[in-house]
mmCIF file with all atom_site columns, C-alpha atoms in Angstrom:
data_model
loop_
_atom_site.group_PDB
_atom_site.id
_atom_site.type_symbol
_atom_site.label_atom_id
_atom_site.label_alt_id
_atom_site.label_comp_id
_atom_site.label_asym_id
_atom_site.label_entity_id
_atom_site.label_seq_id
_atom_site.pdbx_PDB_ins_code
_atom_site.Cartn_x
_atom_site.Cartn_y
_atom_site.Cartn_z
_atom_site.occupancy
_atom_site.B_iso_or_equiv
_atom_site.pdbx_formal_charge
_atom_site.auth_seq_id
_atom_site.auth_comp_id
_atom_site.auth_asym_id
_atom_site.auth_atom_id
_atom_site.pdbx_PDB_model_num
ATOM 1   C CA . MET A 1 1   ? -36.855 -19.754 4.616   1.00 0.00 ? 28  MET A CA 1
ATOM 2   C CA . SER A 1 2   ? -34.958 -20.764 1.551   1.00 0.00 ? 29  SER A CA 1
ATOM 3   C CA . LEU A 1 3   ? -34.445 -24.356 0.432   1.00 0.00 ? 30  LEU A CA 1
ATOM 4   C CA . GLY A 1 4   ? -31.004 -24.423 2.125   1.00 0.00 ? 31  GLY A CA 1
ATOM 5   C CA . GLY A 1 5   ? -32.504 -23.862 5.587   1.00 0.00 ? 32  GLY A CA 1
ATOM 6   C CA . GLN A 1 6   ? -31.290 -20.268 5.903   1.00 0.00 ? 33  GLN A CA 1
ATOM 7   C CA . PRO A 1 7   ? -33.740 -17.410 6.160   1.00 0.00 ? 34  PRO A CA 1
ATOM 8   C CA . THR A 1 8   ? -34.123 -15.480 2.930   1.00 0.00 ? 35  THR A CA 1
ATOM 9   C CA . GLY A 1 9   ? -31.955 -12.376 2.934   1.00 0.00 ? 36  GLY A CA 1
ATOM 10  C CA . GLU A 1 10  ? -29.372 -13.839 5.331   1.00 0.00 ? 37  GLU A CA 1
ATOM 11  C CA . ARG A 1 11  ? -25.905 -13.272 3.981   1.00 0.00 ? 38  ARG A CA 1
ATOM 12  C CA . ARG A 1 12  ? -23.178 -15.880 3.680   1.00 0.00 ? 39  ARG A CA 1
ATOM 13  C CA . PRO A 1 13  ? -19.779 -15.388 5.290   1.00 0.00 ? 40  PRO A CA 1
ATOM 14  C CA . ASP A 1 14  ? -17.687 -12.808 3.485   1.00 0.00 ? 41  ASP A CA 1
ATOM 15  C CA . ARG A 1 15  ? -14.709 -14.728 2.053   1.00 0.00 ? 42  ARG A CA 1
ATOM 16  C CA . ALA A 1 16  ? -12.684 -11.617 1.213   1.00 0.00 ? 43  ALA A CA 1
ATOM 17  C CA . ALA A 1 17  ? -13.081 -10.345 4.776   1.00 0.00 ? 44  ALA A CA 1
ATOM 18  C CA . LEU A 1 18  ? -12.049 -13.768 6.096   1.00 0.00 ? 45  LEU A CA 1
ATOM 19  C CA . VAL A 1 19  ? -8.873  -13.606 4.014   1.00 0.00 ? 46  VAL A CA 1
ATOM 20  C CA . ILE A 1 20  ? -8.164  -10.145 5.424   1.00 0.00 ? 47  ILE A CA 1
ATOM 21  C CA . ALA A 1 21  ? -8.779  -11.469 8.940   1.00 0.00 ? 48  ALA A CA 1
ATOM 22  C CA . ILE A 1 22  ? -6.338  -14.331 8.387   1.00 0.00 ? 49  ILE A CA 1
ATOM 23  C CA . VAL A 1 23  ? -3.692  -11.953 7.012   1.00 0.00 ? 50  VAL A CA 1
ATOM 24  C CA . LEU A 1 24  ? -4.130  -9.632  10.020  1.00 0.00 ? 51  LEU A CA 1
ATOM 25  C CA . ILE A 1 25  ? -3.774  -12.523 12.457  1.00 0.00 ? 52  ILE A CA 1
ATOM 26  C CA . ILE A 1 26  ? -0.718  -13.921 10.660  1.00 0.00 ? 53  ILE A CA 1
ATOM 27  C CA . ALA A 1 27  ? 0.877   -10.447 10.579  1.00 0.00 ? 54  ALA A CA 1
ATOM 28  C CA . GLY A 1 28  ? 0.213   -9.966  14.287  1.00 0.00 ? 55  GLY A CA 1
ATOM 29  C CA . LEU A 1 29  ? 1.566   -13.387 15.201  1.00 0.00 ? 56  LEU A CA 1
ATOM 30  C CA . GLY A 1 30  ? 4.597   -12.851 12.966  1.00 0.00 ? 57  GLY A CA 1
ATOM 31  C CA . MET A 1 31  ? 5.324   -9.476  14.517  1.00 0.00 ? 58  MET A CA 1
ATOM 32  C CA . GLY A 1 32  ? 4.914   -10.905 18.008  1.00 0.00 ? 59  GLY A CA 1
ATOM 33  C CA . TRP A 1 33  ? 7.185   -13.853 17.253  1.00 0.00 ? 60  TRP A CA 1
ATOM 34  C CA . GLY A 1 34  ? 9.781   -11.629 15.610  1.00 0.00 ? 61  GLY A CA 1
ATOM 35  C CA . THR A 1 35  ? 9.789   -9.309  18.595  1.00 0.00 ? 62  THR A CA 1
ATOM 36  C CA . PHE A 1 36  ? 10.006  -12.235 21.010  1.00 0.00 ? 63  PHE A CA 1
ATOM 37  C CA . THR A 1 37  ? 12.931  -13.865 19.223  1.00 0.00 ? 64  THR A CA 1
ATOM 38  C CA . SER A 1 38  ? 14.885  -10.675 18.497  1.00 0.00 ? 65  SER A CA 1
ATOM 39  C CA . GLY A 1 39  ? 17.817  -10.251 20.773  1.00 0.00 ? 66  GLY A CA 1
ATOM 40  C CA . GLY A 1 40  ? 19.853  -7.349  21.964  1.00 0.00 ? 67  GLY A CA 1
ATOM 41  C CA . VAL A 1 41  ? 17.361  -5.809  24.376  1.00 0.00 ? 68  VAL A CA 1
ATOM 42  C CA . SER A 1 42  ? 17.005  -6.977  27.917  1.00 0.00 ? 69  SER A CA 1
ATOM 43  C CA . MET A 1 43  ? 13.577  -6.762  29.449  1.00 0.00 ? 70  MET A CA 1
ATOM 44  C CA . SER A 1 44  ? 14.681  -5.615  32.899  1.00 0.00 ? 71  SER A CA 1
ATOM 45  C CA . THR A 1 45  ? 12.043  -2.881  32.882  1.00 0.00 ? 72  THR A CA 1
ATOM 46  C CA . PRO A 1 46  ? 8.339   -3.424  32.310  1.00 0.00 ? 73  PRO A CA 1
ATOM 47  C CA . VAL A 1 47  ? 8.247   -0.855  29.491  1.00 0.00 ? 74  VAL A CA 1
ATOM 48  C CA . GLY A 1 48  ? 11.005  -0.880  26.902  1.00 0.00 ? 75  GLY A CA 1
ATOM 49  C CA . PRO A 1 49  ? 11.710  -0.963  23.179  1.00 0.00 ? 76  PRO A CA 1
ATOM 50  C CA . LYS A 1 50  ? 9.831   -4.239  22.718  1.00 0.00 ? 77  LYS A CA 1
ATOM 51  C CA . THR A 1 51  ? 6.628   -2.920  24.291  1.00 0.00 ? 78  THR A CA 1
ATOM 52  C CA . VAL A 1 52  ? 5.189   -1.104  21.270  1.00 0.00 ? 79  VAL A CA 1
ATOM 53  C CA . PRO A 1 53  ? 5.743   -3.987  18.814  1.00 0.00 ? 80  PRO A CA 1
ATOM 54  C CA . TYR A 1 54  ? 3.958   -6.301  21.279  1.00 0.00 ? 81  TYR A CA 1
ATOM 55  C CA . ILE A 1 55  ? 1.050   -3.835  21.529  1.00 0.00 ? 82  ILE A CA 1
ATOM 56  C CA . ILE A 1 56  ? 0.809   -3.555  17.739  1.00 0.00 ? 83  ILE A CA 1
ATOM 57  C CA . ALA A 1 57  ? 1.044   -7.345  17.343  1.00 0.00 ? 84  ALA A CA 1
ATOM 58  C CA . GLY A 1 58  ? -1.726  -7.840  19.892  1.00 0.00 ? 85  GLY A CA 1
ATOM 59  C CA . ALA A 1 59  ? -3.870  -5.187  18.228  1.00 0.00 ? 86  ALA A CA 1
ATOM 60  C CA . LEU A 1 60  ? -3.441  -6.879  14.835  1.00 0.00 ? 87  LEU A CA 1
ATOM 61  C CA . VAL A 1 61  ? -4.488  -10.254 16.259  1.00 0.00 ? 88  VAL A CA 1
ATOM 62  C CA . ILE A 1 62  ? -7.525  -8.698  17.979  1.00 0.00 ? 89  ILE A CA 1
ATOM 63  C CA . LEU A 1 63  ? -8.522  -6.793  14.824  1.00 0.00 ? 90  LEU A CA 1
ATOM 64  C CA . GLY A 1 64  ? -8.108  -9.986  12.812  1.00 0.00 ? 91  GLY A CA 1
ATOM 65  C CA . ALA A 1 65  ? -10.355 -11.891 15.221  1.00 0.00 ? 92  ALA A CA 1
ATOM 66  C CA . LEU A 1 66  ? -13.005 -9.153  15.176  1.00 0.00 ? 93  LEU A CA 1
ATOM 67  C CA . THR A 1 67  ? -12.831 -9.025  11.375  1.00 0.00 ? 94  THR A CA 1
ATOM 68  C CA . ALA A 1 68  ? -13.315 -12.809 11.255  1.00 0.00 ? 95  ALA A CA 1
ATOM 69  C CA . VAL A 1 69  ? -16.370 -12.582 13.516  1.00 0.00 ? 96  VAL A CA 1
ATOM 70  C CA . ALA A 1 70  ? -17.884 -9.798  11.393  1.00 0.00 ? 97  ALA A CA 1
ATOM 71  C CA . ALA A 1 71  ? -17.114 -11.784 8.224   1.00 0.00 ? 98  ALA A CA 1
ATOM 72  C CA . MET A 1 72  ? -18.806 -14.909 9.578   1.00 0.00 ? 99  MET A CA 1
ATOM 73  C CA . ARG A 1 73  ? -21.888 -12.887 10.500  1.00 0.00 ? 100 ARG A CA 1
ATOM 74  C CA . GLY A 1 74  ? -21.962 -11.260 7.069   1.00 0.00 ? 101 GLY A CA 1
ATOM 75  C CA . ASP A 1 75  ? -21.844 -7.807  8.686   1.00 0.00 ? 102 ASP A CA 1
ATOM 76  C CA . PHE A 1 76  ? -19.840 -6.181  5.896   1.00 0.00 ? 103 PHE A CA 1
ATOM 77  C CA . PRO A 1 77  ? -21.806 -4.156  3.339   1.00 0.00 ? 104 PRO A CA 1
ATOM 78  C CA . GLU A 1 78  ? -22.019 -5.388  -0.218  1.00 0.00 ? 105 GLU A CA 1
ATOM 79  C CA . ARG A 1 79  ? -19.058 -4.164  -2.232  1.00 0.00 ? 106 ARG A CA 1
ATOM 80  C CA . GLU A 1 80  ? -19.240 -2.811  -5.719  1.00 0.00 ? 107 GLU A CA 1
ATOM 81  C CA . ARG A 1 81  ? -17.836 -4.945  -8.490  1.00 0.00 ? 108 ARG A CA 1
ATOM 82  C CA . GLN A 1 82  ? -14.118 -4.269  -8.916  1.00 0.00 ? 109 GLN A CA 1
ATOM 83  C CA . ASP A 1 83  ? -12.867 -2.584  -12.065 1.00 0.00 ? 110 ASP A CA 1
ATOM 84  C CA . PHE A 1 84  ? -9.491  -4.256  -12.699 1.00 0.00 ? 111 PHE A CA 1
ATOM 85  C CA . PRO A 1 85  ? -7.961  -2.233  -15.600 1.00 0.00 ? 112 PRO A CA 1
ATOM 86  C CA . PRO A 1 86  ? -7.514  0.953   -13.484 1.00 0.00 ? 113 PRO A CA 1
ATOM 87  C CA . MET A 1 87  ? -5.999  -1.091  -10.661 1.00 0.00 ? 114 MET A CA 1
ATOM 88  C CA . LEU A 1 88  ? -3.633  -2.754  -13.122 1.00 0.00 ? 115 LEU A CA 1
ATOM 89  C CA . TRP A 1 89  ? -2.506  0.660   -14.429 1.00 0.00 ? 116 TRP A CA 1
ATOM 90  C CA . ILE A 1 90  ? -1.710  1.838   -10.891 1.00 0.00 ? 117 ILE A CA 1
ATOM 91  C CA . ILE A 1 91  ? -0.016  -1.400  -9.816  1.00 0.00 ? 118 ILE A CA 1
ATOM 92  C CA . GLY A 1 92  ? 1.907   -1.499  -13.100 1.00 0.00 ? 119 GLY A CA 1
ATOM 93  C CA . GLY A 1 93  ? 3.021   2.104   -12.609 1.00 0.00 ? 120 GLY A CA 1
ATOM 94  C CA . LEU A 1 94  ? 4.242   1.274   -9.115  1.00 0.00 ? 121 LEU A CA 1
ATOM 95  C CA . ALA A 1 95  ? 6.126   -1.751  -10.446 1.00 0.00 ? 122 ALA A CA 1
ATOM 96  C CA . VAL A 1 96  ? 7.745   0.373   -13.180 1.00 0.00 ? 123 VAL A CA 1
ATOM 97  C CA . GLN A 1 97  ? 8.758   2.975   -10.593 1.00 0.00 ? 124 GLN A CA 1
ATOM 98  C CA . LEU A 1 98  ? 10.280  0.382   -8.282  1.00 0.00 ? 125 LEU A CA 1
ATOM 99  C CA . LEU A 1 99  ? 12.143  -1.345  -11.121 1.00 0.00 ? 126 LEU A CA 1
ATOM 100 C CA . THR A 1 100 ? 13.504  1.810   -12.774 1.00 0.00 ? 127 THR A CA 1
ATOM 101 C CA . MET A 1 101 ? 14.202  4.090   -9.796  1.00 0.00 ? 128 MET A CA 1
ATOM 102 C CA . LYS A 1 102 ? 17.958  3.371   -9.650  1.00 0.00 ? 129 LYS A CA 1
ATOM 103 C CA . SER A 1 103 ? 18.530  3.402   -13.402 1.00 0.00 ? 130 SER A CA 1
ATOM 104 C CA . VAL A 1 104 ? 16.507  6.426   -14.560 1.00 0.00 ? 131 VAL A CA 1
ATOM 105 C CA . GLY A 1 105 ? 16.314  8.341   -11.270 1.00 0.00 ? 132 GLY A CA 1
ATOM 106 C CA . PHE A 1 106 ? 13.551  9.553   -9.008  1.00 0.00 ? 133 PHE A CA 1
ATOM 107 C CA . SER A 1 107 ? 11.995  12.138  -11.320 1.00 0.00 ? 134 SER A CA 1
ATOM 108 C CA . ILE A 1 108 ? 11.511  9.959   -14.388 1.00 0.00 ? 135 ILE A CA 1
ATOM 109 C CA . ALA A 1 109 ? 10.477  6.829   -12.458 1.00 0.00 ? 136 ALA A CA 1
ATOM 110 C CA . THR A 1 110 ? 7.994   8.731   -10.308 1.00 0.00 ? 137 THR A CA 1
ATOM 111 C CA . GLY A 1 111 ? 6.752   10.661  -13.342 1.00 0.00 ? 138 GLY A CA 1
ATOM 112 C CA . LEU A 1 112 ? 5.901   7.325   -14.972 1.00 0.00 ? 139 LEU A CA 1
ATOM 113 C CA . LEU A 1 113 ? 4.035   6.286   -11.816 1.00 0.00 ? 140 LEU A CA 1
ATOM 114 C CA . PHE A 1 114 ? 2.148   9.598   -11.905 1.00 0.00 ? 141 PHE A CA 1
ATOM 115 C CA . ALA A 1 115 ? 1.157   9.042   -15.544 1.00 0.00 ? 142 ALA A CA 1
ATOM 116 C CA . ALA A 1 116 ? 0.048   5.451   -14.945 1.00 0.00 ? 143 ALA A CA 1
ATOM 117 C CA . THR A 1 117 ? -2.008  6.522   -11.924 1.00 0.00 ? 144 THR A CA 1
ATOM 118 C CA . ALA A 1 118 ? -3.614  9.332   -13.941 1.00 0.00 ? 145 ALA A CA 1
ATOM 119 C CA . LYS A 1 119 ? -4.420  6.811   -16.685 1.00 0.00 ? 146 LYS A CA 1
ATOM 120 C CA . GLY A 1 120 ? -5.915  4.486   -14.080 1.00 0.00 ? 147 GLY A CA 1
ATOM 121 C CA . PHE A 1 121 ? -8.191  7.312   -12.935 1.00 0.00 ? 148 PHE A CA 1
ATOM 122 C CA . GLY A 1 122 ? -9.120  8.066   -16.544 1.00 0.00 ? 149 GLY A CA 1
ATOM 123 C CA . LYS A 1 123 ? -7.329  11.425  -16.687 1.00 0.00 ? 150 LYS A CA 1
ATOM 124 C CA . GLY A 1 124 ? -5.337  12.704  -19.632 1.00 0.00 ? 151 GLY A CA 1
ATOM 125 C CA . PRO A 1 125 ? -3.396  10.939  -22.361 1.00 0.00 ? 152 PRO A CA 1
ATOM 126 C CA . LEU A 1 126 ? 0.028   9.500   -21.520 1.00 0.00 ? 153 LEU A CA 1
ATOM 127 C CA . TRP A 1 127 ? 1.832   11.915  -23.870 1.00 0.00 ? 154 TRP A CA 1
ATOM 128 C CA . LYS A 1 128 ? 0.628   14.720  -21.617 1.00 0.00 ? 155 LYS A CA 1
ATOM 129 C CA . THR A 1 129 ? 0.717   13.111  -18.155 1.00 0.00 ? 156 THR A CA 1
ATOM 130 C CA . ILE A 1 130 ? 4.245   11.660  -18.423 1.00 0.00 ? 157 ILE A CA 1
ATOM 131 C CA . PRO A 1 131 ? 5.959   15.071  -18.834 1.00 0.00 ? 158 PRO A CA 1
ATOM 132 C CA . ILE A 1 132 ? 3.685   16.643  -16.204 1.00 0.00 ? 159 ILE A CA 1
ATOM 133 C CA . GLY A 1 133 ? 4.518   13.829  -13.798 1.00 0.00 ? 160 GLY A CA 1
ATOM 134 C CA . ILE A 1 134 ? 8.244   14.166  -14.456 1.00 0.00 ? 161 ILE A CA 1
ATOM 135 C CA . VAL A 1 135 ? 8.123   17.932  -13.815 1.00 0.00 ? 162 VAL A CA 1
ATOM 136 C CA . PHE A 1 136 ? 6.159   17.493  -10.555 1.00 0.00 ? 163 PHE A CA 1
ATOM 137 C CA . SER A 1 137 ? 8.489   14.692  -9.467  1.00 0.00 ? 164 SER A CA 1
ATOM 138 C CA . PHE A 1 138 ? 11.547  16.776  -10.288 1.00 0.00 ? 165 PHE A CA 1
ATOM 139 C CA . VAL A 1 139 ? 10.214  19.615  -8.121  1.00 0.00 ? 166 VAL A CA 1
ATOM 140 C CA . VAL A 1 140 ? 9.735   17.109  -5.284  1.00 0.00 ? 167 VAL A CA 1
ATOM 141 C CA . TRP A 1 141 ? 13.273  15.825  -5.862  1.00 0.00 ? 168 TRP A CA 1
ATOM 142 C CA . LEU A 1 142 ? 14.616  19.390  -5.686  1.00 0.00 ? 169 LEU A CA 1
ATOM 143 C CA . LEU A 1 143 ? 12.757  20.054  -2.428  1.00 0.00 ? 170 LEU A CA 1
ATOM 144 C CA . PHE A 1 144 ? 14.018  16.859  -0.813  1.00 0.00 ? 171 PHE A CA 1
ATOM 145 C CA . ALA A 1 145 ? 17.526  16.684  -2.271  1.00 0.00 ? 172 ALA A CA 1
ATOM 146 C CA . LYS A 1 146 ? 18.459  20.360  -2.206  1.00 0.00 ? 173 LYS A CA 1
ATOM 147 C CA . GLY A 1 147 ? 16.129  21.821  0.409   1.00 0.00 ? 174 GLY A CA 1
ATOM 148 C CA . LEU A 1 148 ? 16.196  19.042  3.017   1.00 0.00 ? 175 LEU A CA 1
ATOM 149 C CA . GLN A 1 149 ? 19.545  17.503  2.014   1.00 0.00 ? 176 GLN A CA 1
ATOM 150 C CA . LEU A 1 150 ? 17.999  14.021  1.708   1.00 0.00 ? 177 LEU A CA 1
ATOM 151 C CA . THR A 1 151 ? 19.317  11.462  -0.735  1.00 0.00 ? 178 THR A CA 1
ATOM 152 C CA . LEU A 1 152 ? 16.954  10.311  -3.469  1.00 0.00 ? 179 LEU A CA 1
ATOM 153 C CA . PRO A 1 153 ? 18.022  8.221   -6.474  1.00 0.00 ? 180 PRO A CA 1
ATOM 154 C CA . ALA A 1 154 ? 19.528  10.461  -9.117  1.00 0.00 ? 181 ALA A CA 1
ATOM 155 C CA . GLY A 1 155 ? 19.258  9.729   -12.802 1.00 0.00 ? 182 GLY A CA 1
ATOM 156 C CA . PRO A 1 156 ? 20.304  11.692  -15.880 1.00 0.00 ? 183 PRO A CA 1
ATOM 157 C CA . LEU A 1 157 ? 17.844  14.537  -15.216 1.00 0.00 ? 184 LEU A CA 1
ATOM 158 C CA . GLU A 1 158 ? 18.877  14.967  -11.587 1.00 0.00 ? 185 GLU A CA 1
ATOM 159 C CA . ARG A 1 159 ? 22.591  14.810  -12.467 1.00 0.00 ? 186 ARG A CA 1
ATOM 160 C CA . LEU A 1 160 ? 22.148  17.960  -14.563 1.00 0.00 ? 187 LEU A CA 1
ATOM 161 C CA . PHE A 1 161 ? 21.437  19.852  -11.341 1.00 0.00 ? 188 PHE A CA 1
ATOM 162 C CA . GLN A 1 162 ? 23.978  18.268  -8.979  1.00 0.00 ? 189 GLN A CA 1
#
């Protein structure tokens, strides 16, 4: 026994897992409430368009409760220490893509995300990964826009081929 009255080696509740449990429960309750209060569909049949959202909401609440129990028991394995700079590169790249998609188009914005993600994983210099990402993204844009006739944001590069 340790001085605190707990056996040595017993783990404390996992706070990160408790936060995840709370988020799962809130998401489930929010989805359930949103489904309950949404109008337009009568529930004259036992199975209808509101059934699946209720099932998903219930599953989220149950998973949140089970996650909370496991967190309180300390059942989660020890996690490695987080390395924040790579995560910041990836999150920053996603933010740049979301903020520039309409102004510079799909290919350039997604190419920047590709380069930032590569940098986050420690691969290649930006001067090399940005053009590679733009080329790959442009090929994806061509497949979706021309091959599947789907609309993706077009910028100066995409307008050359419209």
